[in-house]
XYZ file of C-alpha atoms in Angstrom:
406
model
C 0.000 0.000 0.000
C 2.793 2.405 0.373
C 4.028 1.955 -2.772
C 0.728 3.463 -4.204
C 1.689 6.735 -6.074
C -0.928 8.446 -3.783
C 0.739 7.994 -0.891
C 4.434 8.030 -2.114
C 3.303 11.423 -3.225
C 1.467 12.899 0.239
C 4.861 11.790 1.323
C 7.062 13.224 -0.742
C 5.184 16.760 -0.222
C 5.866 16.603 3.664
C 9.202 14.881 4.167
C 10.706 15.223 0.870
C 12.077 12.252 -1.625
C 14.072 9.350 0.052
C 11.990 9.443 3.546
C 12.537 6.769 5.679
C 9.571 4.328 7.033
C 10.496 3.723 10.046
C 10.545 -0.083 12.093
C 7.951 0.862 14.265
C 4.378 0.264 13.747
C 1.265 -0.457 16.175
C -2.058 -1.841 15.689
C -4.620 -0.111 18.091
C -8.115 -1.289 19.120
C -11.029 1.011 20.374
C -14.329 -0.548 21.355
C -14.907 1.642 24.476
C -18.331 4.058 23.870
C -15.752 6.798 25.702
C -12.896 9.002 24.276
C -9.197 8.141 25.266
C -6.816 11.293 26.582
C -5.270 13.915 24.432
C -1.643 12.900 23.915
C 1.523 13.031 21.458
C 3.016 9.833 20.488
C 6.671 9.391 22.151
C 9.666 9.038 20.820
C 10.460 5.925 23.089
C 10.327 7.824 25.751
C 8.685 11.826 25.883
C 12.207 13.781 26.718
C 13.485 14.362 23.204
C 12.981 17.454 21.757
C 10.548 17.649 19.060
C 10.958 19.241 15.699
C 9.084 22.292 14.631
C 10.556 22.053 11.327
C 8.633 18.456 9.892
C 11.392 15.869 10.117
C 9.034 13.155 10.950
C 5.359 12.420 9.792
C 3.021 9.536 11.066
C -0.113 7.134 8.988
C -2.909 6.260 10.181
C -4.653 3.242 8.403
C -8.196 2.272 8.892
C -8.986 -1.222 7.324
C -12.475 -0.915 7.783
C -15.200 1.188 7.125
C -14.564 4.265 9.988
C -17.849 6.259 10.381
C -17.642 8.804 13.498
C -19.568 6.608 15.360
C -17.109 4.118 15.069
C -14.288 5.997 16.818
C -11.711 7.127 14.654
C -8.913 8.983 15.691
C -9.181 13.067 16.421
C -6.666 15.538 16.055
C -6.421 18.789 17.310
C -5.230 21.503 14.582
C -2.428 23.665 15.785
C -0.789 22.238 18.299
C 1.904 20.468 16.727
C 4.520 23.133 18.613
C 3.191 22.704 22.016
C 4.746 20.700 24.828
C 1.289 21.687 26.974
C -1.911 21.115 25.834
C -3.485 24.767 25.393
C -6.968 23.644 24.565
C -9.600 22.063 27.651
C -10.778 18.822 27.247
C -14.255 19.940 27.276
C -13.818 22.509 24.450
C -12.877 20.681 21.073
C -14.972 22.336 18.311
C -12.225 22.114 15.775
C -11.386 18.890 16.198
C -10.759 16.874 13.338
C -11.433 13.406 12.773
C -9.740 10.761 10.608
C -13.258 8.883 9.326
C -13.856 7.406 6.259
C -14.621 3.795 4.073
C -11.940 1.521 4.675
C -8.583 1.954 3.382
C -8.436 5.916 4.299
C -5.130 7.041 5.537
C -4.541 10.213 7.764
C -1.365 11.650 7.170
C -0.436 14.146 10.722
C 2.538 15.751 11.919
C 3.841 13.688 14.182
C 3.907 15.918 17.008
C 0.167 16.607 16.706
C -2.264 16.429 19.667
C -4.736 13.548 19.445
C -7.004 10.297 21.334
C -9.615 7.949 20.209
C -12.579 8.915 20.068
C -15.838 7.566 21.486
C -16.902 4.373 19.834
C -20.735 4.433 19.957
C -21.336 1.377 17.758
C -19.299 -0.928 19.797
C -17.854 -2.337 17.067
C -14.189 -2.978 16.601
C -12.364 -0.661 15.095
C -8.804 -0.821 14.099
C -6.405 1.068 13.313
C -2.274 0.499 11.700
C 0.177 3.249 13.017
C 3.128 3.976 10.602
C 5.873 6.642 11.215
C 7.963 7.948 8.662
C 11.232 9.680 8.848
C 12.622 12.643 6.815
C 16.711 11.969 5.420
C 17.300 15.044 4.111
C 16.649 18.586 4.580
C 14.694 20.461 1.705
C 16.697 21.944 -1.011
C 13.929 23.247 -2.698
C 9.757 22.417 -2.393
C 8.905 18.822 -2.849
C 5.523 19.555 -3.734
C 3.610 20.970 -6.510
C 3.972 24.757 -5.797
C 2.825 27.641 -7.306
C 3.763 30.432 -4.519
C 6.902 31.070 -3.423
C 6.482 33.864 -0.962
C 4.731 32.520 2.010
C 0.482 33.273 2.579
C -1.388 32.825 5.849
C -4.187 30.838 4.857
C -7.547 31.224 5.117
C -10.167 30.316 6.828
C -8.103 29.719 10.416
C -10.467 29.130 13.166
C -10.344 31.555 15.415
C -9.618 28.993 18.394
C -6.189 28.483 16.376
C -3.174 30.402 18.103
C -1.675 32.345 15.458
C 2.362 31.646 15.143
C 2.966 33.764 11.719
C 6.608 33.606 12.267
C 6.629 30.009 12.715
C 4.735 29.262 10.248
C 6.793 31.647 8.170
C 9.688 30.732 9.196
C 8.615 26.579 8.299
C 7.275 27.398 5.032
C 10.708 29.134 3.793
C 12.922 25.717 4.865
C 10.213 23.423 2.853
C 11.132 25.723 0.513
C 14.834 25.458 0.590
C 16.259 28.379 2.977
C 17.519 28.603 6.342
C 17.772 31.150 8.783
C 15.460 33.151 6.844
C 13.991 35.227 9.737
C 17.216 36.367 10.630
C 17.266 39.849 10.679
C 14.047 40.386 9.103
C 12.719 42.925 11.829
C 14.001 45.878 12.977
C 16.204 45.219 16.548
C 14.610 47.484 18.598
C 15.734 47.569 22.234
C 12.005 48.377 23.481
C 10.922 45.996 21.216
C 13.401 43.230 22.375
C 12.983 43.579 26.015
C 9.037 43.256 25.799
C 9.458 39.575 23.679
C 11.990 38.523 26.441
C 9.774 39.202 29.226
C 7.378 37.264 27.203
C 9.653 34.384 26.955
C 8.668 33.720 30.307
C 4.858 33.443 29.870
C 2.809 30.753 31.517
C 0.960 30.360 28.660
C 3.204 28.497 26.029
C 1.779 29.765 23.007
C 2.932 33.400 23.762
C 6.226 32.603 24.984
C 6.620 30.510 21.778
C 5.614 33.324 19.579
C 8.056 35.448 21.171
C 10.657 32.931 20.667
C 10.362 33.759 16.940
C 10.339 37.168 16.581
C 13.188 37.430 18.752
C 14.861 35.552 15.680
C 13.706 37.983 13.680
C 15.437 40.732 15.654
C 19.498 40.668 14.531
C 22.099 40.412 17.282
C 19.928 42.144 19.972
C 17.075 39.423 19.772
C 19.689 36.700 19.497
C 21.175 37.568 22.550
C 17.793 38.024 24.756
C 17.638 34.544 23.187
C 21.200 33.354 24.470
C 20.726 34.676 27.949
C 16.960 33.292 27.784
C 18.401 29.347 26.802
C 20.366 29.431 30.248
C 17.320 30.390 31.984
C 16.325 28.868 35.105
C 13.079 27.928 33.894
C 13.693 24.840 31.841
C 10.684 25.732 29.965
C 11.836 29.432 29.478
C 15.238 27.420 27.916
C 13.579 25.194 25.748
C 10.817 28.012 24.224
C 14.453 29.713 22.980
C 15.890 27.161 21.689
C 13.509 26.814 19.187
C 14.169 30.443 18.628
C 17.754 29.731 18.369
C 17.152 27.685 15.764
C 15.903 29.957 13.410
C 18.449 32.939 14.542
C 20.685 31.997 11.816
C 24.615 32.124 12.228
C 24.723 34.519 14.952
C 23.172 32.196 17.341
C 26.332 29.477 16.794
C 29.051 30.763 18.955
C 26.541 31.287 21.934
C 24.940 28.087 21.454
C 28.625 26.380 21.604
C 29.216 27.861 25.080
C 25.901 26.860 26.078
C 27.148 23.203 25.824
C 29.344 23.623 28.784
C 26.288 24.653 31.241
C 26.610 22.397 34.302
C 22.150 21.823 33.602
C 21.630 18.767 31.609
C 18.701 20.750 29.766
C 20.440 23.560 28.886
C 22.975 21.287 27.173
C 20.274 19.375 25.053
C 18.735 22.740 24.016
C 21.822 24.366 22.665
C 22.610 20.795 20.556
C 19.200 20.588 19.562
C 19.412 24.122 18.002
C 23.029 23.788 16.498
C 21.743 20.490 14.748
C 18.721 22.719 13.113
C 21.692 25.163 12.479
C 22.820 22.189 10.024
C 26.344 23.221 7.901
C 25.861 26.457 9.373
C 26.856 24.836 12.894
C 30.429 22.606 11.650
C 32.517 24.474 13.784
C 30.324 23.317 16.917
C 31.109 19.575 15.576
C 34.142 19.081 18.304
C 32.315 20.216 20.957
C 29.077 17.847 20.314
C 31.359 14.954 19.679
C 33.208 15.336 23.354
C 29.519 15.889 24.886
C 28.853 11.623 23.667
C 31.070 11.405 26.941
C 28.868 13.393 29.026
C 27.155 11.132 32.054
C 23.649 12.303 30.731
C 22.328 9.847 28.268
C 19.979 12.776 27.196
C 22.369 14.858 26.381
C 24.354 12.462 24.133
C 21.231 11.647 22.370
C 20.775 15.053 21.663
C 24.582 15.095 20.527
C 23.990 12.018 18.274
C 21.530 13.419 16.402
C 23.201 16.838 15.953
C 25.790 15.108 14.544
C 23.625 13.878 12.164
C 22.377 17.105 11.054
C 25.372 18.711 10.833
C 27.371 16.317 9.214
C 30.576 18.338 8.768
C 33.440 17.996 8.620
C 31.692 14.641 7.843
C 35.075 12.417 9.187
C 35.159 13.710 12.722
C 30.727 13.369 12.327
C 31.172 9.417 11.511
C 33.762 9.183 14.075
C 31.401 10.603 16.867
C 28.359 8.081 15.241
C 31.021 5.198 15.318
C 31.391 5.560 19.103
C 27.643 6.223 19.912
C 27.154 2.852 17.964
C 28.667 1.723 20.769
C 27.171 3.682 23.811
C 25.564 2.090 27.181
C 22.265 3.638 26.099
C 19.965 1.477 23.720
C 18.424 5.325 22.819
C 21.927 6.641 21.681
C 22.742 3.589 19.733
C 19.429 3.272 17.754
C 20.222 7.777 17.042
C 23.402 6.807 15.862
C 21.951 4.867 13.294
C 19.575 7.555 12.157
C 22.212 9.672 12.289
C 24.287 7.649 9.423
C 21.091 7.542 7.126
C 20.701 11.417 7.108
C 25.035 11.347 6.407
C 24.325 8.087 3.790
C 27.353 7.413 1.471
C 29.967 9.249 3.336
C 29.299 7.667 6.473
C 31.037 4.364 4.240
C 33.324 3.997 7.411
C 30.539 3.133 9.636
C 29.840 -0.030 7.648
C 31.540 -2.417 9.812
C 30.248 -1.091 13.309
C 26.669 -1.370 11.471
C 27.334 -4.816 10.595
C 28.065 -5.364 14.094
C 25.104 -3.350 15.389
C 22.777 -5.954 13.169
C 23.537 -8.380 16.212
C 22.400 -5.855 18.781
C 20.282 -6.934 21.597
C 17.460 -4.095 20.410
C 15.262 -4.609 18.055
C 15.520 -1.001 16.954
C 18.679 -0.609 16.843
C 19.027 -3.495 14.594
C 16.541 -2.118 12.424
C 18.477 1.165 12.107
C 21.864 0.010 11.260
C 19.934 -1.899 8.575
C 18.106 1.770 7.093
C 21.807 3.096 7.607
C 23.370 0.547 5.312
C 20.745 0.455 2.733
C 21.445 4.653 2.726
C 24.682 4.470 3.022
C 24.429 2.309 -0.255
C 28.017 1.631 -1.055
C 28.647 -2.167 -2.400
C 30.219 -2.925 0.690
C 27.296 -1.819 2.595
C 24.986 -3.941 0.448
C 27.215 -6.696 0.926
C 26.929 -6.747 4.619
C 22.840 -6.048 4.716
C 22.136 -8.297 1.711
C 24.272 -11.250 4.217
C 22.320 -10.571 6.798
C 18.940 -10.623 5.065
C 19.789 -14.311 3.573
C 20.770 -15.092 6.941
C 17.564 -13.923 8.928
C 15.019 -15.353 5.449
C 12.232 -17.213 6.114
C 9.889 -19.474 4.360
C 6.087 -17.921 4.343
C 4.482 -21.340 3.142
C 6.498 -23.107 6.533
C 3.552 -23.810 8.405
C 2.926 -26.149 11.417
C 1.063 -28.094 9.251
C 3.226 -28.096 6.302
C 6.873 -28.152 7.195
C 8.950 -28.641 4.428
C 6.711 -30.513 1.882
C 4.738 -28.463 -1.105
């Protein structure tokens, strides 16, 4: 089914060509007549930080016919971007639901609030959960478009908290740039002070927005930004590290000190933002690489998959992957092998720590340093994962009852 030009081509739009499906998948059941709880889907475990920018998209497949009655599964527009849920439980007009005659897929960010919804039929109702991976950032749109400049659009409910710059700021890397709020707003110092006090709103949304017009702001913003990611607040540091991440080059050099901070967080927020810094972050590439020493297994996760991003200079990048390969924590191993499918081909010295990591005692990881050899794609690579396949084949008419005859 995912080969069906449909689907290759929702794809495609969102993630861009050469996306990854990923080795997870989950059947869920719903028969209850009441809703389940608003929730994102982890990424084995809730403590990563999660993209703004759409590296990772997630199916839904509904084999049967999936009236509303039947409970399908809602989703909440707009809240992607939101750690906290900002909507009550009792007030869901917007809701959307994924319903429809069997076969329908829903396509969602993967960061998206959503639950089950009530099944008044009492039916079952089932439903196949994919995720999806992107390997490479965009170079250019990977969809049909006509518009180049970005255009609110219309009809928003009103319910929606408007993030223009974020959504701005999103729509420009699908399209190819980077950084491209930097410096697109005048650095005012009134105007700077009032977004940093907002940084540290209760109410995420605000604080968020703020985030991203400080990016907009030049040096001054980036700063308020700097001083805002060492905040005591681990909230306050995370909302501006997602500005961070949009400041553009001056952000770098203050995000590289920011590794050093004695708080675990503030460590994992400054990598998270170099690695959306991509090439415009190599010279940070020592400093992540020492942090896959670090005692917190957070923040070398967060290192791995900067790495990844980054990928330059690409030897001392594979070198760092090599040893995560390698780490005490299942989580960085099964990163590192992400990692080396967003680096593919030049990550060819990783192929023999892959082949070992096909023996690993996780099934994840396994699957990963599979997807990093098949992207990797040299005919070494192939060697090793094509050896491995023939050694783990199986029979599909080896039955109980038939077990070796025709």
């Amino acid at each position: 089914m995912f080969d069906d030009p449909v689907i290759t081509g929702a794809l495609t739009s969102v993630l861009g060509p050469n996306y990854m499906l990923h080795a997870h998948r989950h059947g869920h059941y719903n028969a209850v007549p009441v809703p389940g709880g608003w929730h994102k889907d982890s990424y084995w475990g809730y403590k990563r930080m999660r993209n703004h920018h759409p590296w990772w998209a997630m199916i839904m497949y509904f084999p049967q016919n999936t009236p509303k009655e039947l409970g399908p599964t809602g989703v909440m527009p707009g809240t992607p971007y939101y750690e906290t849920r900002t909507f009550a439980a009792d007030e869901t007009p917007d809701e959307a639901l994924a319903s429809g005659e069997a076969g329908t897929f829903a396509l969602i960010h993967y960061d998206i609030w959503h639950r089950s919804t009530p099944n008044l039929l009492g039916q079952p109702r089932y439903m196949l959960k994919f995720e999806f991976m992107r390997t490479a950032a965009p170079a250019e749109p990977s969809w049909s478009n006509e518009v180049r400049e970005w255009q609110p659009p219309a009809g928003l409910s009103s319910s929606i908290y408007r993030q223009e710059a974020l959504w701005e700021e999103n729509w420009n890397w699908l399209c190819g740039s980077m950084g491209s709020l930097a410096g697109t707003a005048p650095d005012e110092e009134e105007s700077v002070r009032e977004l940093a006090r907002e940084l540290e709103n209760p109410f995420e949304p605000a604080a968020l927005h703020a985030a991203y017009e400080l990016a907009r702001r030049g040096r001054k913003g980036t700063d308020a930004l700097l001083q805002g990611i060492r905040h005591e607040s681990v909230a306050v540091s995370r909302v501006s590290a997602y500005g961070l991440s949009a400041a553009g080059k001056e952000a770098v050099q203050g995000l590289i000190d920011a590794l050093s901070d004695e708080r675990a967080e503030t460590a994992v927020h400054a990598a998270f933002a170099l690695g959306e810094q991509r090439q415009l972050a190599a010279e940070a590439t020592p400093r992540l690489a020492a942090l896959l020493d670090h005692p917190s297994e957070e923040v070398r996760r967060s290192a791995v998959e900067a790495l990844g991003l980054i990928a330059a200079p690409v030897d001392l990048a594979v070198a760092g992957l090599i040893r995560a390969l390698g780490d005490a924590d299942v989580q960085v191993r099964f990163t590192a092998g992400l990692s080396l499918c967003r680096i593919g081909a030049p990550a060819q010295a990783a192929v023999p720590h892959l082949e070992a990591a096909l023996d690993d005692e996780n099934r994840y990881v396994r699957a990963h340093a599979a997807e990093a050899l098949r992207y990797i794609g040299t005919d070494q690579a192939k060697d090793v994962l094509i050896k491995s396949l023939f050694n783990t084949r199986w029979c599909s008419s080896t039955t109980p009852a038939s077990t070796f005859y025709p």
